[in-house]
Structures are given as structure tokens and as C-alpha cells.
Amino acid sequence: MTDQTFQLIAISLYFLGMLGIGYYAYFQTSSLDDYMLAGRRLPPSVAALSAGASDMSGWLLMGLPGAIYTTGLVEAWIAIGLTIGAYLNWRFVAPRLRSYTEVSSNSITLPSFLESRFKDGTRLLRITSGLIILVFFTFYVSSGMVAGGVFFEASFDAHYLFGMLLVAGITLTYTLFGGFLGASLTDVAQGLLMLAALIVVPLITVFSMGGVSETIAAINAADAAHNLANPDDELHRTSLLFGGSLLAIISAASWGLGYFGQPHVIVRFMALRSSADAKAGRRIGIGWMILVATGAVFTGLIGVGYFHASGQTLDNPETVFLLLSQILFHPLIAGLVLAAVLAAIMSTVSSQLLVCSSALVEDLYKIFGKELSVSQQVLLGRLGVLVVAVIAALLAIDPRSNILGLVAFAWAGFGAAFGPIILLSLFWRKLTAMGALAGMVAGAVVVGIWGNIASLQALMYEIVPGFLACAVVAVVTSLLTRRRENEQIQSEFSKMESYQ
């Protein structure tokens, strides 16, 4: 058998495993609450690995190593910022949000929680947040489909469109039928696969180069060759400080701000069995994240030395992980390593499709539509998944789309629009519905404008001004619109605090 045949066998087994999990979850899903939140029965280990895998999309194994390969360790501030942000999210947001969403009308989506938290009779909070989710997640889902197309193009010389549609189709199938439980269980398998791949690939690469000292020498030689050819562009790949200005470091580290507002991540907190499970979830999730982020960073850095020493250049730096696995491993093992890339892509896409579906059904249709039976609600949820997947696939047709760029824009949109509002909702009694709405809109608008003006984007990652705009506008508007305290809001807030 050829190398590609072995690799395709491994990936086919992976696909069958994911479909099998989705098939199992299908028979565990009988209501919209089951379909969207697994009945709030997730153990902390499943919630932690699911949150991590759904967060770390194709950018972890393709975008981040590619950025490290191109620029150097200064890009590792992205991973550092994300790890700190994830820890703070689990530490402070998870237990309070789990308690508050149950106390406040047993909310199963972020928009429904915001509406219930502020007793917003206008429904503007729910509609606006639902629309923001649909807009930014469409870009986010599209980035995962682009990554799938690039994966098959780089790994098997397949047509980009074929790879993109195959990944989209498999992910859509198990998400469509398995719902939140299916997505969460597949996330666990995918998270473990990603962990194994990101430990093995950099270690084997260092071993093949003769050891740590030989690897560092090769990276330094690559830098010297680059600087000789480009005297005005001094690159120091092995330093966290050199190679980037203070603003560049702040921009990279500020990715961590986005965690507080990512619907597909914080929905895992809402699905925990109880707020007490957040502590165990934090330990498992952060431990996993430190390992995979470190592996991704070193994959990109070690790849610099490996390909320079072998006299090769990469047309697309985002394929460094893929090429190393194909070169260094037996094709069957390489196929399993490559499946880890698909795991990163598909785990994120499935979670995002479900959040989009909940926004369409729970937060938009049910507001204006007629009352539906339980089976009709689940059916509508599945149709919502299908609609968003089709739109995202149409956006992903262009293979020139930058994976990290698409992810960065969507991540900033959610982080700036929802992050400050979630934090203020959980920790500040005086936040009002108008304050939350104004802040949410301000954050989304600033990200939309800033992220599409090249000069501003080069100056600072758009999440920073967007996050600040949302927080300031929310606080100022709340102070200006504050009226007599709503007793039910205050009672629920106190009840939430008592559960901590």
C-alpha cells in the first residue's frame, strides 16, 4: 500500500469514530435542553476537555505553528495570554455563570441568560446578542472549513473544495444528530488526540535532528540566513521580546481577554452538573491547555530549524505541523497525527454550529414564532445547524482566506461584545439592561471598524479597543440609566452569590 493509502485508512477510522459517537448521542437526546445543553449533566472532565477542544480550532495546529515559524516566539504571547485568560475564566466566570443561569429562569443560551438576568421586557438584549452570535460565528465556522480544505490540499494534494466539503459534511452529520452531547463527547476524543500529537511531533523532530543543542543551532542558523538576506528585518525567533514591539506583545497577549465572551466556551460552564464541578474542570482544562499550547509553539519553532537544515522552504507556513508529521512518521501513524488536525478543526466547528442553532431557535425564532412541540424544537435546532453550515461553506469557498485572520476577527468580536458584559453581569449589581445593550453594540462596532482598517489593525489587535469600549460604555450607560432597584434581579443575584 502507498503512504497515502495508510494515511487515508487512519483518517477514515477517525471519521467513523466521530460518526459513531454522534449516533450514540442521538439516542440520548429527547428535548431542546438535551440538544443544546446535554441536560446540564456534563462531568467536569468532559466539560473541561470539550471547552478546550472546541476553543482550540485549526489555528492551534496550523495557524499558531505557522505564526511562530514566520515571526518567532513573540507570537507565543498569544498562547500565554490565552492560557491566563482560560484560567481566569474557569476560576471566576464558570462557577457563577453555572449558578446564575439556573437561578435565572434556567437559561440554556447566553442571550436568554442576559434577557433573564436584566428582566428585559423589550427583548432587545436577546435579539441583539443572538444576531452578534450569528454574524461572528459564521466567520468562525468558515475559518474551520477553510482549515479543512487546506488540510486535504497540503496532506493529500486533493482539491481544496473537496477537502473543505468533506470536513464540513462529516462535522455537520454528527452535530446534526448528536447535538451538544455528541459534540462534547467527540470533543473529548479529539482533545486527547490533539494532546498526543502535539507532544509527539516536536519531540520526534528534535530527536531526528540529533538533540536539543543541534536543534537550537539550526534555528539560529536559519535566523542568521534570514537576516543576511534581509538586513533591515532583524528576526530573533528564540526570544519572547525581540522581534516585536511592546504593542505587538500586548496585542498577542490580549487574546486572553476574548475568553470571557466566547459563547461556545462558556456554554460548557452552563452544562456542568453543578458550580462545584468548576474547580475540577479548571485543573483538567488548564493542564491540557498548557501542554497543547506548548507543543504548538515548539512545533513551529523547531520546524524553522528542521526545514532550514534540510534546505527546504515552505510555501505555506501554516502547513509546518502537517509536513513534519508526514516526513517523520510511518504513514499509518502519520495519518493518526494528521487526524489530530481534523480533530481541532471539527471540534470547534461542531460547537459553533450548535451555538448558532440555539441563537436561531431559542433566541430569535421562539421570540417571534409560534409555540412548538418538543420534537419540533429539536427539528428546528437541527435545521438551524444546517443553515449556518451552508452559509459558512459558501464563505469558505475561497482557499486564500487566512485561517488565523478569520479566527482573530471572530474571537475579537465575541470577546469585545460579550466579555465585559458577562463579567459585569456576574460581579456588578448595578449593571442595567440599557448598559449591557449599549456596551455590547459598542464592542461589536469597534471591532468591526478597527479590524477592517489596515493601519489600525497593524497598531493593535482589535479586541483591546473593543473590550475597553464595551466596558466603559456599559458602566457609564448603567450609571446614567439606573432607576429603582428591581427586587427580583437583586434577589437572584444574592442567591447566585450564596451558591459560591
Coordinates of C-alpha atoms in Angstrom, one line a residue:
M1 CA 0.0 0.0 0.0
T2 CA 1.1 3.6 -0.7
D3 CA 1.8 6.1 2.1
Q4 CA -1.4 8.0 1.3
T5 CA -3.4 4.8 1.5
F6 CA -2.2 4.2 5.1
Q7 CA -3.0 7.8 6.0
L8 CA -6.4 7.7 4.5
I9 CA -7.2 4.4 6.4
A10 CA -6.3 6.2 9.6
I11 CA -8.3 9.2 8.9
S12 CA -11.3 7.1 7.8
L13 CA -11.2 5.3 11.1
Y14 CA -11.2 8.6 12.8
F15 CA -14.2 9.8 10.8
L16 CA -16.1 6.6 11.6
G17 CA -15.4 7.0 15.3
M18 CA -16.8 10.5 15.3
L19 CA -19.9 9.4 13.5
G20 CA -20.3 6.5 15.9
I21 CA -20.2 8.9 18.9
G22 CA -22.8 11.1 17.2
Y23 CA -25.0 8.1 16.5
Y24 CA -24.8 7.2 20.2
A25 CA -25.6 10.7 21.4
Y26 CA -28.6 10.8 19.0
F27 CA -30.4 8.3 21.2
Q28 CA -29.6 10.3 24.4
T29 CA -31.3 13.5 23.0
S30 CA -35.0 13.9 23.5
S31 CA -35.6 17.6 24.2
L32 CA -34.2 21.0 23.2
D33 CA -32.5 21.2 26.6
D34 CA -30.7 17.9 25.8
Y35 CA -29.9 19.0 22.3
M36 CA -28.5 22.4 23.3
L37 CA -27.0 21.7 26.8
A38 CA -26.9 17.9 27.4
G39 CA -29.5 18.4 30.2
R40 CA -26.8 20.1 32.4
R41 CA -25.3 16.7 33.1
L42 CA -21.7 17.1 31.9
P43 CA -19.0 15.9 34.4
P44 CA -16.0 18.3 34.9
S45 CA -13.6 16.1 32.8
V46 CA -15.9 16.2 29.8
A47 CA -16.7 19.9 30.2
A48 CA -13.0 20.8 30.5
L49 CA -11.8 18.8 27.5
S50 CA -14.8 19.8 25.5
A51 CA -14.2 23.5 26.3
G52 CA -10.5 23.2 25.4
A53 CA -11.0 21.3 22.2
S54 CA -13.9 23.5 21.0
D55 CA -11.8 26.5 21.7
M56 CA -8.5 25.3 20.1
S57 CA -9.6 25.1 16.5
G58 CA -7.4 24.6 13.4
W59 CA -5.4 27.6 14.4
L60 CA -3.7 25.6 17.2
L61 CA -2.1 23.0 14.9
M62 CA -1.9 25.2 11.8
G63 CA -2.3 28.9 12.5
L64 CA -0.2 29.2 15.7
P65 CA 2.8 27.0 14.5
G66 CA 2.7 28.9 11.2
A67 CA 2.9 32.3 13.1
I68 CA 5.8 31.0 15.2
Y69 CA 7.5 29.7 12.1
T70 CA 7.2 33.1 10.4
T71 CA 7.8 35.5 13.2
G72 CA 9.2 33.7 16.2
L73 CA 8.5 33.2 19.8
V74 CA 6.9 36.7 20.1
E75 CA 3.8 35.0 18.8
A76 CA 3.8 32.7 21.8
W77 CA 2.3 35.6 23.7
I78 CA -0.9 34.5 22.1
A79 CA -0.7 31.2 23.8
I80 CA 0.4 32.8 27.1
G81 CA -2.5 35.2 27.0
L82 CA -5.0 32.5 26.1
T83 CA -3.8 30.3 29.0
I84 CA -4.1 33.1 31.5
G85 CA -7.5 34.1 30.1
A86 CA -8.7 30.5 30.3
Y87 CA -7.6 30.1 33.9
L88 CA -9.4 33.3 34.9
N89 CA -12.5 32.2 33.0
W90 CA -12.7 28.9 34.8
R91 CA -11.8 30.5 38.2
F92 CA -14.2 33.4 38.2
V93 CA -16.8 33.0 35.5
A94 CA -17.6 29.3 35.4
P95 CA -19.0 28.8 39.0
R96 CA -21.0 32.0 39.0
L97 CA -22.4 31.5 35.5
R98 CA -23.4 27.9 36.2
S99 CA -25.3 29.0 39.3
Y100 CA -26.8 32.2 37.8
T101 CA -28.1 30.6 34.6
E102 CA -30.0 28.0 36.7
V103 CA -31.3 30.6 39.2
S104 CA -32.3 33.0 36.4
S105 CA -35.1 31.1 34.6
N106 CA -32.9 28.0 33.9
S107 CA -31.4 29.8 30.9
I108 CA -29.8 27.5 28.3
T109 CA -28.2 30.1 26.0
L110 CA -26.1 33.2 26.5
P111 CA -28.8 35.6 25.0
S112 CA -31.6 34.0 27.1
F113 CA -29.5 34.4 30.2
L114 CA -28.8 38.1 29.5
E115 CA -32.5 38.7 28.9
S116 CA -33.5 36.9 32.2
R117 CA -30.6 38.5 34.2
F118 CA -31.9 42.0 33.5
K119 CA -35.6 41.1 33.1
D120 CA -35.5 42.8 29.7
G121 CA -39.1 43.1 28.6
T122 CA -38.1 44.8 25.3
R123 CA -36.3 41.6 24.2
L124 CA -33.6 43.8 22.6
L125 CA -30.8 42.2 24.5
R126 CA -31.7 38.8 23.4
I127 CA -32.2 39.7 19.8
T128 CA -29.0 41.8 19.6
S129 CA -26.9 39.2 21.2
G130 CA -28.4 36.5 19.0
L131 CA -27.6 38.5 15.9
I132 CA -24.0 39.2 17.0
I133 CA -23.5 35.4 17.6
L134 CA -24.8 34.6 14.1
V135 CA -22.6 37.2 12.4
F136 CA -19.3 36.4 14.1
F137 CA -19.8 32.7 14.3
T138 CA -20.5 32.5 10.6
F139 CA -16.9 33.8 10.1
Y140 CA -15.6 31.5 12.8
V141 CA -17.2 28.4 11.3
S142 CA -16.0 29.4 7.9
S143 CA -12.4 29.5 9.2
G144 CA -12.7 25.9 10.3
M145 CA -13.9 24.9 6.9
V146 CA -11.0 26.8 5.2
A147 CA -8.6 24.9 7.5
G148 CA -10.2 21.6 6.4
G149 CA -9.7 22.4 2.8
V150 CA -6.1 23.5 3.3
F151 CA -5.5 20.3 5.3
F152 CA -6.5 18.0 2.5
E153 CA -4.8 20.1 -0.1
A154 CA -1.5 20.1 1.8
S155 CA -1.7 16.5 3.0
F156 CA -3.1 14.6 0.1
D157 CA -2.8 17.0 -2.8
A158 CA -6.6 16.9 -3.0
H159 CA -8.7 19.7 -4.4
Y160 CA -9.3 22.4 -1.8
L161 CA -13.1 22.3 -2.3
F162 CA -13.3 18.6 -1.9
G163 CA -11.4 18.7 1.4
M164 CA -13.5 21.6 2.7
L165 CA -16.8 20.0 1.8
L166 CA -15.8 16.6 3.3
V167 CA -14.8 18.0 6.6
A168 CA -17.9 20.2 6.7
G169 CA -20.1 17.3 5.8
I170 CA -18.8 14.9 8.5
T171 CA -18.9 17.5 11.2
L172 CA -22.4 18.6 10.1
T173 CA -23.6 15.0 10.3
Y174 CA -22.6 14.1 13.8
T175 CA -23.6 17.6 15.1
L176 CA -26.9 17.5 13.4
F177 CA -27.9 14.3 15.1
G178 CA -25.8 14.2 18.3
G179 CA -26.4 17.7 19.4
F180 CA -24.5 19.1 22.4
L181 CA -23.8 15.7 23.9
G182 CA -22.4 14.4 20.6
A183 CA -20.3 17.5 20.2
S184 CA -19.0 17.3 23.8
L185 CA -18.1 13.5 23.6
T186 CA -16.4 13.9 20.3
D187 CA -14.5 16.9 21.8
V188 CA -13.1 14.6 24.5
A189 CA -11.8 12.1 21.9
Q190 CA -10.5 14.9 19.7
G191 CA -8.9 16.7 22.7
L192 CA -6.9 13.6 23.7
L193 CA -5.8 13.1 20.1
M194 CA -4.6 16.7 19.8
L195 CA -2.7 16.3 23.1
A196 CA -0.9 13.2 21.9
A197 CA 0.0 14.7 18.5
L198 CA 1.4 18.0 19.9
I199 CA 3.6 16.1 22.4
V200 CA 4.9 13.5 19.9
V201 CA 5.6 15.7 16.8
P202 CA 8.1 18.2 18.4
L203 CA 9.8 15.5 20.4
I204 CA 10.4 13.2 17.4
T205 CA 11.6 16.2 15.4
V206 CA 14.2 17.2 18.0
F207 CA 15.3 13.5 18.2
S208 CA 15.6 13.3 14.4
M209 CA 17.8 16.4 14.4
G210 CA 20.3 15.0 16.9
G211 CA 19.1 16.6 20.1
V212 CA 18.3 19.9 21.7
S213 CA 21.6 21.7 21.1
E214 CA 21.6 20.7 17.4
T215 CA 18.0 22.0 17.1
I216 CA 18.8 25.4 18.7
A217 CA 21.9 25.7 16.4
A218 CA 19.7 25.0 13.4
I219 CA 17.1 27.7 14.4
N220 CA 19.9 30.2 15.0
A221 CA 21.4 29.4 11.6
A222 CA 18.0 29.9 10.0
D223 CA 17.7 33.3 11.7
A224 CA 21.3 34.3 10.6
A225 CA 20.5 33.3 7.0
H226 CA 17.2 35.3 7.1
N227 CA 18.9 38.4 8.5
L228 CA 21.8 38.2 6.0
A229 CA 19.2 38.1 3.1
N230 CA 17.1 40.8 4.8
P231 CA 19.4 43.2 6.7
D232 CA 16.6 45.6 7.6
D233 CA 14.4 42.8 9.1
E234 CA 16.2 41.5 12.2
L235 CA 14.4 38.4 13.4
H236 CA 15.0 36.7 16.7
R237 CA 12.8 33.6 16.7
T238 CA 14.1 32.3 20.0
S239 CA 13.2 35.4 22.1
L240 CA 9.8 36.3 23.5
L241 CA 10.8 40.0 23.5
F242 CA 12.9 40.7 20.4
G243 CA 11.1 40.7 17.1
G244 CA 8.1 42.6 18.4
S245 CA 7.3 45.9 19.9
L246 CA 5.5 46.4 23.2
L247 CA 2.3 47.0 21.4
A248 CA 2.8 43.8 19.4
I249 CA 3.3 41.8 22.6
I250 CA 0.2 43.4 24.2
S251 CA -1.8 42.6 21.1
A252 CA -0.8 39.0 21.1
A253 CA -1.3 38.5 24.9
S254 CA -4.7 40.3 24.7
W255 CA -6.2 37.2 23.0
G256 CA -6.8 36.1 26.6
L257 CA -9.4 38.8 27.0
G258 CA -11.6 37.0 24.5
Y259 CA -12.2 34.0 26.7
F260 CA -14.8 35.8 28.9
G261 CA -17.1 36.3 25.9
Q262 CA -16.8 33.1 23.8
P263 CA -20.3 31.5 23.7
H264 CA -19.1 28.1 22.6
V265 CA -16.7 28.0 25.6
I266 CA -18.9 29.4 28.4
V267 CA -21.8 27.3 27.4
R268 CA -19.7 24.4 28.8
F269 CA -19.9 26.1 32.1
M270 CA -23.6 26.2 31.9
A271 CA -23.8 22.5 31.2
L272 CA -21.8 21.4 34.3
R273 CA -23.6 19.3 36.8
S274 CA -23.1 22.0 39.5
S275 CA -21.0 25.0 40.2
A276 CA -18.7 22.9 42.5
D277 CA -17.5 21.0 39.4
A278 CA -15.8 24.1 38.1
K279 CA -12.8 23.6 40.3
A280 CA -12.0 20.1 38.9
G281 CA -12.8 21.3 35.4
R282 CA -10.3 24.2 35.8
R283 CA -7.5 21.9 36.8
I284 CA -8.1 19.4 34.0
G285 CA -8.7 22.1 31.3
I286 CA -5.7 24.3 32.2
G287 CA -3.4 21.4 32.4
W288 CA -4.5 20.2 29.0
M289 CA -4.2 23.7 27.6
I290 CA -0.6 24.3 28.8
L291 CA 0.5 21.1 27.2
V292 CA -1.1 21.6 23.8
A293 CA -0.1 25.3 23.6
T294 CA 3.5 24.5 24.4
G295 CA 3.5 21.7 21.9
A296 CA 2.1 24.0 19.2
V297 CA 4.7 26.7 19.9
F298 CA 7.6 24.3 19.8
T299 CA 6.3 22.7 16.7
G300 CA 6.6 26.0 14.8
L301 CA 9.9 26.9 16.3
I302 CA 11.6 23.5 15.8
G303 CA 10.2 23.4 12.3
V304 CA 12.3 26.5 11.4
G305 CA 15.5 24.7 12.2
Y306 CA 14.4 21.4 10.6
F307 CA 13.4 22.8 7.2
H308 CA 16.4 25.2 7.1
A309 CA 18.8 22.3 7.9
S310 CA 17.2 20.2 5.1
G311 CA 17.4 23.0 2.6
Q312 CA 13.6 23.2 2.2
T313 CA 11.3 26.2 2.2
L314 CA 7.5 26.2 3.0
D315 CA 5.2 27.9 0.6
N316 CA 2.6 28.0 3.4
P317 CA 4.0 28.2 6.9
E318 CA 0.6 27.1 8.3
T319 CA 1.4 23.5 7.0
V320 CA 4.5 23.1 9.1
F321 CA 2.8 20.6 11.5
L322 CA 1.3 18.6 8.6
L323 CA 4.6 18.3 6.8
L324 CA 6.6 17.3 9.8
S325 CA 4.2 14.5 10.7
Q326 CA 4.3 13.2 7.1
I327 CA 8.1 13.2 6.9
L328 CA 8.9 11.8 10.3
F329 CA 6.3 9.0 10.9
H330 CA 5.2 5.8 9.4
P331 CA 2.2 6.7 7.1
L332 CA -0.3 4.9 9.4
I333 CA 0.9 6.8 12.5
A334 CA 1.2 10.0 10.3
G335 CA -2.5 9.5 9.4
L336 CA -3.4 9.4 13.1
V337 CA -1.3 12.6 13.7
L338 CA -3.0 14.3 10.8
A339 CA -6.4 13.3 12.2
A340 CA -5.5 15.5 15.2
V341 CA -5.6 18.5 12.9
L342 CA -9.1 17.4 11.8
A343 CA -10.0 16.9 15.4
A344 CA -9.0 20.5 16.2
I345 CA -11.0 21.8 13.3
M346 CA -14.1 19.7 13.7
S347 CA -14.4 20.0 17.5
T348 CA -14.6 23.8 17.1
V349 CA -17.0 23.8 14.1
S350 CA -19.4 21.5 15.8
S351 CA -19.7 23.6 19.0
Q352 CA -20.1 26.8 17.0
L353 CA -22.8 25.3 14.8
L354 CA -24.7 24.4 17.9
V355 CA -24.4 27.9 19.4
C356 CA -25.6 29.3 16.1
S357 CA -28.5 26.9 16.1
S358 CA -29.5 27.9 19.6
A359 CA -29.3 31.6 18.6
L360 CA -31.6 30.9 15.7
V361 CA -34.1 28.8 17.5
E362 CA -34.1 29.7 21.2
D363 CA -33.2 33.4 20.9
L364 CA -34.8 34.5 17.6
Y365 CA -37.4 32.2 16.2
K366 CA -39.1 31.4 19.5
I367 CA -39.5 35.1 20.2
F368 CA -41.5 35.8 17.1
G369 CA -42.6 32.3 16.1
K370 CA -45.5 30.2 17.3
E371 CA -45.3 27.7 20.1
L372 CA -43.6 24.4 19.1
S373 CA -43.7 20.9 20.5
V374 CA -40.5 19.4 21.9
S375 CA -39.9 17.3 18.8
Q376 CA -40.5 20.4 16.6
Q377 CA -38.0 22.4 18.6
V378 CA -35.3 19.8 18.2
L379 CA -36.0 19.6 14.5
L380 CA -35.8 23.3 14.1
G381 CA -32.5 23.2 16.0
R382 CA -31.1 20.8 13.5
L383 CA -32.3 22.9 10.6
G384 CA -30.5 25.9 12.2
V385 CA -27.3 23.9 12.2
L386 CA -27.8 23.1 8.5
V387 CA -28.5 26.7 7.5
V388 CA -25.4 28.1 9.3
A389 CA -23.2 25.4 7.9
V390 CA -24.3 26.1 4.3
I391 CA -23.7 29.9 4.6
A392 CA -20.2 29.3 6.2
A393 CA -19.3 26.8 3.5
L394 CA -20.2 29.4 0.8
L395 CA -17.8 31.9 2.6
A396 CA -15.1 29.3 2.8
I397 CA -15.0 28.6 -1.0
D398 CA -12.1 31.0 -1.4
P399 CA -8.9 29.0 -0.4
R400 CA -6.9 32.2 0.0
S401 CA -8.7 33.0 3.3
N402 CA -6.2 33.3 6.2
I403 CA -7.2 30.9 9.0
L404 CA -5.7 32.8 11.8
G405 CA -7.1 36.1 10.4
L406 CA -10.6 34.8 10.3
V407 CA -10.3 33.3 13.8
A408 CA -8.8 36.5 15.2
F409 CA -11.7 38.7 13.8
A410 CA -14.4 36.4 15.2
W411 CA -12.6 35.9 18.5
A412 CA -12.2 39.7 19.0
G413 CA -15.9 40.2 18.1
F414 CA -17.1 37.9 20.8
G415 CA -14.5 38.9 23.4
A416 CA -15.3 42.6 23.0
A417 CA -19.1 42.3 22.6
F418 CA -19.8 39.8 25.4
G419 CA -16.7 39.6 27.6
P420 CA -17.2 42.8 29.7
I421 CA -20.9 42.2 29.8
I422 CA -20.5 38.7 31.2
L423 CA -18.1 39.9 33.9
L424 CA -20.2 42.9 34.9
S425 CA -23.3 40.8 34.9
L426 CA -21.8 38.3 37.4
F427 CA -19.9 40.7 39.6
W428 CA -21.6 44.2 39.5
R429 CA -25.2 44.5 40.7
K430 CA -25.6 48.0 39.2
L431 CA -25.3 47.0 35.5
T432 CA -28.6 47.7 33.7
A433 CA -30.2 46.3 30.6
M434 CA -29.5 49.5 28.7
G435 CA -25.9 49.5 29.9
A436 CA -25.4 45.9 28.7
L437 CA -27.0 46.6 25.4
A438 CA -25.1 49.8 24.7
G439 CA -21.8 48.2 25.7
M440 CA -22.4 45.1 23.6
V441 CA -23.1 47.2 20.5
A442 CA -20.1 49.5 21.2
G443 CA -17.8 46.5 21.5
A444 CA -19.0 44.8 18.3
V445 CA -18.9 48.0 16.3
V446 CA -15.4 49.0 17.4
V447 CA -14.1 45.5 16.4
G448 CA -15.9 45.6 13.1
I449 CA -14.4 49.0 12.2
W450 CA -11.0 48.6 13.7
G451 CA -10.5 45.1 12.3
N452 CA -11.2 46.3 8.7
I453 CA -8.8 49.3 8.7
A454 CA -5.3 48.1 8.0
S455 CA -3.4 50.9 9.8
L456 CA -5.4 50.4 13.0
Q457 CA -5.1 46.6 12.8
A458 CA -1.3 46.9 12.4
L459 CA -1.2 49.2 15.5
M460 CA -3.2 47.0 17.9
Y461 CA -5.3 43.8 17.9
E462 CA -8.9 45.0 17.7
I463 CA -10.0 43.1 20.8
V464 CA -8.2 45.7 23.0
P465 CA -10.1 48.8 21.9
G466 CA -13.3 46.8 21.5
F467 CA -13.1 45.4 25.0
L468 CA -12.4 48.8 26.5
A469 CA -15.2 50.5 24.6
C470 CA -17.7 47.9 25.7
A471 CA -16.7 48.1 29.4
V472 CA -16.7 51.9 29.5
V473 CA -19.9 52.4 27.6
A474 CA -21.7 49.7 29.7
V475 CA -20.6 51.2 33.0
V476 CA -21.4 54.9 32.0
T477 CA -24.8 54.0 30.5
S478 CA -25.7 51.9 33.5
L479 CA -24.9 54.8 35.9
L480 CA -27.0 57.2 33.7
T481 CA -30.0 54.8 33.4
R482 CA -30.1 53.3 36.8
R483 CA -33.5 53.6 38.4
R484 CA -35.2 51.9 41.4
E485 CA -33.7 48.5 42.1
N486 CA -35.6 45.5 40.7
E487 CA -36.2 43.3 43.7
Q488 CA -36.2 40.1 41.7
I489 CA -32.9 40.9 40.0
Q490 CA -31.3 41.7 43.4
S491 CA -32.8 38.5 44.9
E492 CA -31.4 36.3 42.1
F493 CA -28.0 38.0 42.3
S494 CA -27.8 37.3 46.0
K495 CA -29.0 33.7 45.5
M496 CA -26.3 33.2 42.9
E497 CA -23.6 34.5 45.3
S498 CA -24.8 32.3 48.1
Y499 CA -24.1 29.2 46.0
Q500 CA -20.4 30.1 45.7

